[in-house]
Amino acid sequence: MDLDVFVAAHRAEWDRLDALLRRRDLTGAEADELVTLYQRTATHLSLIRSSAPDPLLTGRLSQLVARARSTVTGTRRASWRDVTRFLTHGFPAAVYRARHWWIPTALVSTAVAALLGWWIGTHPDVQSSIAAPTELRELTRPGGQYETYYSSHPAASFAAQVWTNNAQAAAMCLVLGVFLGLPVLWILFQNMLNLGIGVGLMSSAGRLDTFLGLVLPHGLLELTAVFVAAGTGLRLGWTVIDPGPRTRRTALAEEGRSALSMAMGLALILFVSGAIEGFVTPSGLPTWTRITIGITAELAFLAYVYVLGGRAARAGETGDLDAAERSATVPTAA
């Protein structure tokens, strides 16, 4: 395609579209003309991108098409209906679709934590490398730091602090996944190491039941949220390596938007686990009651994902933005 000839043939249409976009009030005929010119210009942009890409011209037409699209489709404001749809369709569907990543992540991570706990608990030399004997006794004794940690601050501020820290860790897994997933693996390992140290030290002191009674009420839901974030981050990292039939740019955009919605949903889930950790874990309730609350919250989340999310995913929901809200895509040369 001769770019100069093409520009000469269609410049008047582009200028006319730009002029219409600058006007506040349009007649019915002018509005119809704007839509027609918008469609033509989008086609011109596609042809230029695929046949004779020119950075300056492509940039100009991209801005023109974006402005025209905004004018034609109008500005859309979020509503409570959007929030409801996100919570009942978008978020659970995104988690459900990512299950083939976060479930293996959860199983492998749990196994790593268990192995670390066994190794630390059965090797006194490893324990001595963690802390001095007096410090270990202070950590694991009845009324020691492992037990008083959850009641060391007012419940509300402690829950807020826990929520902030966990939400930050989940967001880092989602965002840093684009770096081939390597930072996600490191974050996961750090979490499992901390858990393994607690399991190992408390089991060596013969108080593993006490430790699990403190961790399980909030830990089931909290770790599940972390595993979902990590699995999604790993999937994003794999998309960089193998985008499938999509272009890498399109694949990353789609998976990135899905990860962003996942972050907002997981923040809500971590808020629930933070509330349990702040108010239930240090409470005077019997251990079995506290663990039952944790198991109930975990089962409720899994039912939410597999019932609502599964149904939404089978209906075509992906967790991505609606088609009308996504950036327009144009065909490229094969």
Tab-separated table of C-alpha atoms in Angstrom:
chain	number	residue	atom	x	y	z
A	1	MET	CA	0.000	0.000	0.000
A	2	ASP	CA	1.286	3.446	-0.953
A	3	LEU	CA	0.968	5.332	2.333
A	4	ASP	CA	1.155	8.801	0.801
A	5	VAL	CA	-1.651	8.037	-1.636
A	6	PHE	CA	-3.730	6.492	1.143
A	7	VAL	CA	-3.293	9.530	3.395
A	8	ALA	CA	-4.153	11.914	0.558
A	9	ALA	CA	-7.305	9.947	-0.201
A	10	HIS	CA	-8.626	9.864	3.369
A	11	ARG	CA	-7.188	12.925	5.116
A	12	ALA	CA	-10.377	14.895	4.522
A	13	GLU	CA	-12.436	12.224	6.304
A	14	TRP	CA	-10.099	12.258	9.314
A	15	ASP	CA	-10.162	16.046	9.491
A	16	ARG	CA	-13.948	16.024	9.265
A	17	LEU	CA	-14.182	13.476	12.089
A	18	ASP	CA	-11.845	15.592	14.219
A	19	ALA	CA	-13.990	18.662	13.562
A	20	LEU	CA	-17.184	16.850	14.545
A	21	LEU	CA	-15.587	15.602	17.741
A	22	ARG	CA	-14.693	19.152	18.750
A	23	ARG	CA	-18.306	20.335	18.493
A	24	ARG	CA	-20.612	20.238	21.504
A	25	ASP	CA	-23.983	19.983	19.760
A	26	LEU	CA	-24.568	17.833	16.701
A	27	THR	CA	-27.624	17.507	14.541
A	28	GLY	CA	-29.039	14.073	13.849
A	29	ALA	CA	-27.391	13.968	10.427
A	30	GLU	CA	-24.035	15.029	11.879
A	31	ALA	CA	-24.255	12.371	14.581
A	32	ASP	CA	-24.875	9.729	11.901
A	33	GLU	CA	-21.941	11.101	9.940
A	34	LEU	CA	-19.717	10.911	13.016
A	35	VAL	CA	-20.557	7.234	13.531
A	36	THR	CA	-19.862	6.472	9.870
A	37	LEU	CA	-16.529	8.327	9.925
A	38	TYR	CA	-15.588	6.595	13.196
A	39	GLN	CA	-16.140	3.174	11.604
A	40	ARG	CA	-14.198	4.129	8.487
A	41	THR	CA	-11.299	5.583	10.471
A	42	ALA	CA	-11.108	2.437	12.614
A	43	THR	CA	-10.859	0.419	9.391
A	44	HIS	CA	-8.171	2.765	8.065
A	45	LEU	CA	-6.206	2.348	11.306
A	46	SER	CA	-6.404	-1.418	10.954
A	47	LEU	CA	-5.143	-1.295	7.374
A	48	ILE	CA	-2.248	0.986	8.252
A	49	ARG	CA	-1.202	-1.169	11.214
A	50	SER	CA	-1.207	-4.353	9.152
A	51	SER	CA	0.181	-3.098	5.850
A	52	ALA	CA	2.236	0.046	6.288
A	53	PRO	CA	2.770	0.870	9.980
A	54	ASP	CA	3.804	4.455	10.526
A	55	PRO	CA	4.275	5.498	14.192
A	56	LEU	CA	3.118	9.096	13.818
A	57	LEU	CA	0.096	8.329	11.671
A	58	THR	CA	-0.863	5.321	13.787
A	59	GLY	CA	-0.661	7.429	16.935
A	60	ARG	CA	-2.821	10.166	15.474
A	61	LEU	CA	-5.487	7.789	14.203
A	62	SER	CA	-5.454	5.797	17.439
A	63	GLN	CA	-6.238	8.953	19.402
A	64	LEU	CA	-8.898	9.920	16.901
A	65	VAL	CA	-10.562	6.510	17.060
A	66	ALA	CA	-10.412	6.497	20.873
A	67	ARG	CA	-12.049	9.937	21.085
A	68	ALA	CA	-14.706	8.915	18.590
A	69	ARG	CA	-15.406	5.688	20.409
A	70	SER	CA	-15.816	7.571	23.694
A	71	THR	CA	-18.240	9.980	22.040
A	72	VAL	CA	-20.248	7.249	20.317
A	73	THR	CA	-20.507	4.885	23.292
A	74	GLY	CA	-20.760	7.589	25.927
A	75	THR	CA	-19.296	7.690	29.420
A	76	ARG	CA	-20.374	4.869	31.677
A	77	ARG	CA	-20.499	5.216	35.428
A	78	ALA	CA	-20.187	2.353	37.839
A	79	SER	CA	-23.324	1.496	39.811
A	80	TRP	CA	-24.351	-0.836	42.578
A	81	ARG	CA	-25.549	-3.187	39.872
A	82	ASP	CA	-21.948	-3.382	38.611
A	83	VAL	CA	-20.709	-4.152	42.133
A	84	THR	CA	-23.324	-6.875	42.536
A	85	ARG	CA	-22.476	-8.386	39.169
A	86	PHE	CA	-18.789	-8.343	40.014
A	87	LEU	CA	-19.350	-10.151	43.305
A	88	THR	CA	-21.794	-12.712	41.887
A	89	HIS	CA	-20.301	-13.270	38.429
A	90	GLY	CA	-16.964	-11.658	37.604
A	91	PHE	CA	-14.858	-12.418	40.661
A	92	PRO	CA	-16.044	-15.982	41.414
A	93	ALA	CA	-15.780	-16.852	37.715
A	94	ALA	CA	-12.199	-15.555	37.595
A	95	VAL	CA	-11.271	-17.650	40.642
A	96	TYR	CA	-13.027	-20.699	39.195
A	97	ARG	CA	-11.243	-20.361	35.849
A	98	ALA	CA	-7.880	-20.125	37.632
A	99	ARG	CA	-8.503	-23.256	39.745
A	100	HIS	CA	-6.117	-25.365	37.658
A	101	TRP	CA	-3.348	-23.028	38.847
A	102	TRP	CA	-4.193	-22.223	42.449
A	103	ILE	CA	-5.264	-25.692	43.578
A	104	PRO	CA	-1.895	-27.288	42.628
A	105	THR	CA	-0.205	-24.229	44.128
A	106	ALA	CA	-2.079	-24.823	47.386
A	107	LEU	CA	-1.261	-28.541	47.493
A	108	VAL	CA	2.437	-28.095	46.735
A	109	SER	CA	2.798	-25.160	49.132
A	110	THR	CA	1.081	-27.033	51.957
A	111	ALA	CA	3.349	-30.026	51.377
A	112	VAL	CA	6.406	-27.745	51.480
A	113	ALA	CA	5.240	-26.188	54.761
A	114	ALA	CA	4.632	-29.644	56.253
A	115	LEU	CA	8.066	-30.874	55.186
A	116	LEU	CA	9.726	-27.760	56.597
A	117	GLY	CA	7.816	-28.201	59.832
A	118	TRP	CA	8.872	-31.847	60.118
A	119	TRP	CA	12.505	-30.987	59.340
A	120	ILE	CA	12.637	-28.202	61.889
A	121	GLY	CA	10.726	-30.147	64.523
A	122	THR	CA	12.955	-33.230	64.320
A	123	HIS	CA	16.341	-31.519	64.053
A	124	PRO	CA	17.471	-29.632	67.184
A	125	ASP	CA	20.465	-28.234	65.317
A	126	VAL	CA	18.109	-26.518	62.873
A	127	GLN	CA	16.094	-25.109	65.771
A	128	SER	CA	19.253	-23.717	67.373
A	129	SER	CA	20.060	-21.924	64.114
A	130	ILE	CA	16.711	-20.153	64.292
A	131	ALA	CA	17.073	-18.741	67.811
A	132	ALA	CA	18.745	-19.321	71.146
A	133	PRO	CA	17.215	-21.982	73.446
A	134	THR	CA	15.866	-19.362	75.852
A	135	GLU	CA	14.208	-17.499	73.008
A	136	LEU	CA	12.691	-20.707	71.650
A	137	ARG	CA	11.241	-21.515	75.085
A	138	GLU	CA	9.777	-18.015	75.264
A	139	LEU	CA	8.140	-18.537	71.874
A	140	THR	CA	6.641	-21.958	72.554
A	141	ARG	CA	5.838	-22.028	76.308
A	142	PRO	CA	2.217	-21.734	77.536
A	143	GLY	CA	1.403	-18.040	77.387
A	144	GLY	CA	4.450	-17.470	75.165
A	145	GLN	CA	4.763	-15.262	72.136
A	146	TYR	CA	3.033	-17.671	69.749
A	147	GLU	CA	-0.067	-17.583	71.934
A	148	THR	CA	-0.051	-13.903	72.911
A	149	TYR	CA	0.693	-12.663	69.387
A	150	TYR	CA	-2.985	-12.644	68.417
A	151	SER	CA	-4.044	-10.697	71.512
A	152	SER	CA	-1.091	-8.315	71.670
A	153	HIS	CA	-3.061	-5.416	70.150
A	154	PRO	CA	-6.686	-4.235	70.196
A	155	ALA	CA	-8.776	-6.510	67.965
A	156	ALA	CA	-9.888	-3.826	65.492
A	157	SER	CA	-6.417	-2.396	64.859
A	158	PHE	CA	-4.894	-5.876	64.722
A	159	ALA	CA	-7.484	-7.005	62.152
A	160	ALA	CA	-6.819	-3.901	60.048
A	161	GLN	CA	-3.064	-4.469	60.191
A	162	VAL	CA	-3.416	-8.125	59.248
A	163	TRP	CA	-5.761	-7.275	56.383
A	164	THR	CA	-3.374	-4.650	55.032
A	165	ASN	CA	-0.357	-6.971	55.159
A	166	ASN	CA	-2.170	-9.905	53.558
A	167	ALA	CA	-3.774	-7.771	50.870
A	168	GLN	CA	-0.349	-6.364	50.039
A	169	ALA	CA	1.131	-9.864	49.743
A	170	ALA	CA	-1.727	-10.987	47.494
A	171	ALA	CA	-1.396	-7.893	45.307
A	172	MET	CA	2.347	-8.479	44.950
A	173	CYS	CA	1.696	-12.054	43.798
A	174	LEU	CA	-0.759	-10.796	41.190
A	175	VAL	CA	1.339	-7.885	39.936
A	176	LEU	CA	4.774	-9.509	40.030
A	177	GLY	CA	3.550	-12.614	38.258
A	178	VAL	CA	4.329	-10.913	34.972
A	179	PHE	CA	8.040	-11.441	35.721
A	180	LEU	CA	7.717	-15.100	34.690
A	181	GLY	CA	6.221	-15.890	38.097
A	182	LEU	CA	9.602	-15.996	39.834
A	183	PRO	CA	8.812	-13.364	42.512
A	184	VAL	CA	5.577	-15.232	43.236
A	185	LEU	CA	7.504	-18.401	44.045
A	186	TRP	CA	9.711	-16.456	46.456
A	187	ILE	CA	6.721	-14.870	48.230
A	188	LEU	CA	5.095	-18.284	48.523
A	189	PHE	CA	8.259	-19.817	49.941
A	190	GLN	CA	8.573	-17.075	52.559
A	191	ASN	CA	4.996	-17.663	53.689
A	192	MET	CA	5.433	-21.421	53.848
A	193	LEU	CA	8.759	-21.046	55.678
A	194	ASN	CA	7.127	-18.908	58.371
A	195	LEU	CA	4.336	-21.455	58.720
A	196	GLY	CA	6.818	-24.345	58.760
A	197	ILE	CA	8.876	-22.695	61.501
A	198	GLY	CA	5.801	-22.313	63.676
A	199	VAL	CA	4.730	-25.911	63.071
A	200	GLY	CA	8.238	-27.248	63.730
A	201	LEU	CA	8.959	-25.295	66.887
A	202	MET	CA	5.577	-25.894	68.488
A	203	SER	CA	5.587	-29.593	67.591
A	204	SER	CA	9.048	-30.004	69.119
A	205	ALA	CA	7.614	-28.492	72.320
A	206	GLY	CA	4.669	-30.904	72.226
A	207	ARG	CA	2.199	-28.070	71.615
A	208	LEU	CA	1.288	-28.497	67.956
A	209	ASP	CA	-2.416	-28.796	68.839
A	210	THR	CA	-2.295	-25.369	70.466
A	211	PHE	CA	-0.585	-23.867	67.423
A	212	LEU	CA	-3.103	-25.352	64.982
A	213	GLY	CA	-5.943	-24.186	67.204
A	214	LEU	CA	-4.632	-20.647	66.812
A	215	VAL	CA	-3.825	-20.800	63.084
A	216	LEU	CA	-6.703	-22.773	61.582
A	217	PRO	CA	-9.600	-20.393	62.421
A	218	HIS	CA	-8.284	-17.643	60.176
A	219	GLY	CA	-5.487	-19.447	58.333
A	220	LEU	CA	-7.662	-21.645	56.141
A	221	LEU	CA	-9.350	-18.723	54.383
A	222	GLU	CA	-6.270	-16.502	54.530
A	223	LEU	CA	-3.961	-19.061	52.929
A	224	THR	CA	-6.570	-19.959	50.326
A	225	ALA	CA	-6.691	-16.308	49.266
A	226	VAL	CA	-2.890	-16.212	49.078
A	227	PHE	CA	-2.860	-19.428	47.015
A	228	VAL	CA	-5.460	-17.993	44.631
A	229	ALA	CA	-3.360	-14.842	44.202
A	230	ALA	CA	-0.168	-16.858	43.713
A	231	GLY	CA	-1.791	-19.231	41.217
A	232	THR	CA	-3.165	-16.308	39.238
A	233	GLY	CA	0.249	-14.637	39.288
A	234	LEU	CA	1.894	-17.824	38.029
A	235	ARG	CA	-0.673	-18.074	35.260
A	236	LEU	CA	0.103	-14.494	34.268
A	237	GLY	CA	3.798	-15.370	34.197
A	238	TRP	CA	3.123	-18.379	31.989
A	239	THR	CA	1.129	-16.151	29.636
A	240	VAL	CA	4.335	-14.224	28.978
A	241	ILE	CA	5.989	-17.475	27.916
A	242	ASP	CA	3.072	-19.028	26.047
A	243	PRO	CA	0.223	-16.655	25.141
A	244	GLY	CA	-1.511	-19.361	23.098
A	245	PRO	CA	-3.448	-18.366	19.968
A	246	ARG	CA	-3.641	-14.726	21.124
A	247	THR	CA	-0.946	-12.172	20.564
A	248	ARG	CA	1.229	-11.728	23.648
A	249	ARG	CA	-0.005	-8.172	24.074
A	250	THR	CA	-3.669	-9.180	23.894
A	251	ALA	CA	-3.148	-12.161	26.197
A	252	LEU	CA	-1.347	-10.076	28.820
A	253	ALA	CA	-4.022	-7.385	28.644
A	254	GLU	CA	-6.816	-9.892	29.174
A	255	GLU	CA	-5.079	-11.819	31.947
A	256	GLY	CA	-3.878	-8.594	33.556
A	257	ARG	CA	-7.391	-7.164	33.715
A	258	SER	CA	-8.629	-10.438	35.188
A	259	ALA	CA	-5.828	-10.316	37.783
A	260	LEU	CA	-6.805	-6.750	38.688
A	261	SER	CA	-10.400	-7.784	39.345
A	262	MET	CA	-9.052	-10.735	41.307
A	263	ALA	CA	-7.090	-8.344	43.526
A	264	MET	CA	-10.212	-6.378	44.436
A	265	GLY	CA	-12.171	-9.532	45.207
A	266	LEU	CA	-9.389	-11.093	47.262
A	267	ALA	CA	-9.139	-7.899	49.302
A	268	LEU	CA	-12.703	-8.569	50.455
A	269	ILE	CA	-11.924	-12.207	51.253
A	270	LEU	CA	-8.830	-11.192	53.206
A	271	PHE	CA	-10.931	-8.642	55.070
A	272	VAL	CA	-13.076	-11.528	56.327
A	273	SER	CA	-10.046	-13.611	57.325
A	274	GLY	CA	-8.511	-10.549	59.005
A	275	ALA	CA	-11.700	-10.029	61.015
A	276	ILE	CA	-11.608	-13.673	62.102
A	277	GLU	CA	-7.953	-13.343	63.075
A	278	GLY	CA	-8.588	-10.161	65.008
A	279	PHE	CA	-11.797	-11.099	66.814
A	280	VAL	CA	-12.213	-14.904	66.752
A	281	THR	CA	-8.682	-16.337	67.033
A	282	PRO	CA	-7.771	-14.520	70.312
A	283	SER	CA	-11.266	-14.864	71.773
A	284	GLY	CA	-12.161	-17.011	74.739
A	285	LEU	CA	-14.255	-19.360	72.602
A	286	PRO	CA	-13.452	-23.068	72.826
A	287	THR	CA	-10.876	-24.262	70.323
A	288	TRP	CA	-13.377	-26.449	68.498
A	289	THR	CA	-15.726	-23.478	68.098
A	290	ARG	CA	-13.000	-21.262	66.669
A	291	ILE	CA	-11.865	-23.978	64.255
A	292	THR	CA	-15.478	-24.602	63.219
A	293	ILE	CA	-15.849	-20.917	62.357
A	294	GLY	CA	-12.697	-21.105	60.229
A	295	ILE	CA	-13.835	-24.273	58.432
A	296	THR	CA	-17.284	-22.735	57.821
A	297	ALA	CA	-15.723	-19.618	56.277
A	298	GLU	CA	-13.475	-21.772	54.070
A	299	LEU	CA	-16.326	-24.010	52.889
A	300	ALA	CA	-18.489	-20.951	52.212
A	301	PHE	CA	-15.765	-19.479	50.008
A	302	LEU	CA	-15.261	-22.742	48.102
A	303	ALA	CA	-19.025	-23.079	47.576
A	304	TYR	CA	-19.132	-19.469	46.395
A	305	VAL	CA	-16.397	-20.186	43.845
A	306	TYR	CA	-17.626	-23.536	42.613
A	307	VAL	CA	-21.376	-22.809	42.595
A	308	LEU	CA	-21.628	-19.152	41.569
A	309	GLY	CA	-18.257	-19.032	39.840
A	310	GLY	CA	-18.719	-22.308	38.005
A	311	ARG	CA	-22.153	-21.283	36.771
A	312	ALA	CA	-20.901	-17.875	35.632
A	313	ALA	CA	-17.841	-19.370	33.912
A	314	ARG	CA	-19.983	-21.888	32.012
A	315	ALA	CA	-22.145	-18.970	30.890
A	316	GLY	CA	-19.082	-17.301	29.358
A	317	GLU	CA	-17.983	-14.999	32.180
A	318	THR	CA	-14.205	-14.614	32.346
A	319	GLY	CA	-13.674	-11.968	35.005
A	320	ASP	CA	-12.477	-9.545	32.328
A	321	LEU	CA	-14.168	-6.235	31.591
A	322	ASP	CA	-17.298	-6.255	29.491
A	323	ALA	CA	-16.678	-6.017	25.766
A	324	ALA	CA	-18.058	-2.495	25.714
A	325	GLU	CA	-15.542	-1.369	28.329
A	326	ARG	CA	-12.439	-2.894	26.773
A	327	SER	CA	-10.196	-1.084	24.351
A	328	ALA	CA	-11.190	-1.646	20.779
A	329	THR	CA	-9.126	-4.254	18.966
A	330	VAL	CA	-8.488	-4.267	15.268
A	331	PRO	CA	-7.431	-7.116	13.005
A	332	THR	CA	-3.767	-7.517	12.166
A	333	ALA	CA	-2.096	-9.286	9.305
A	334	ALA	CA	-1.568	-12.997	9.871
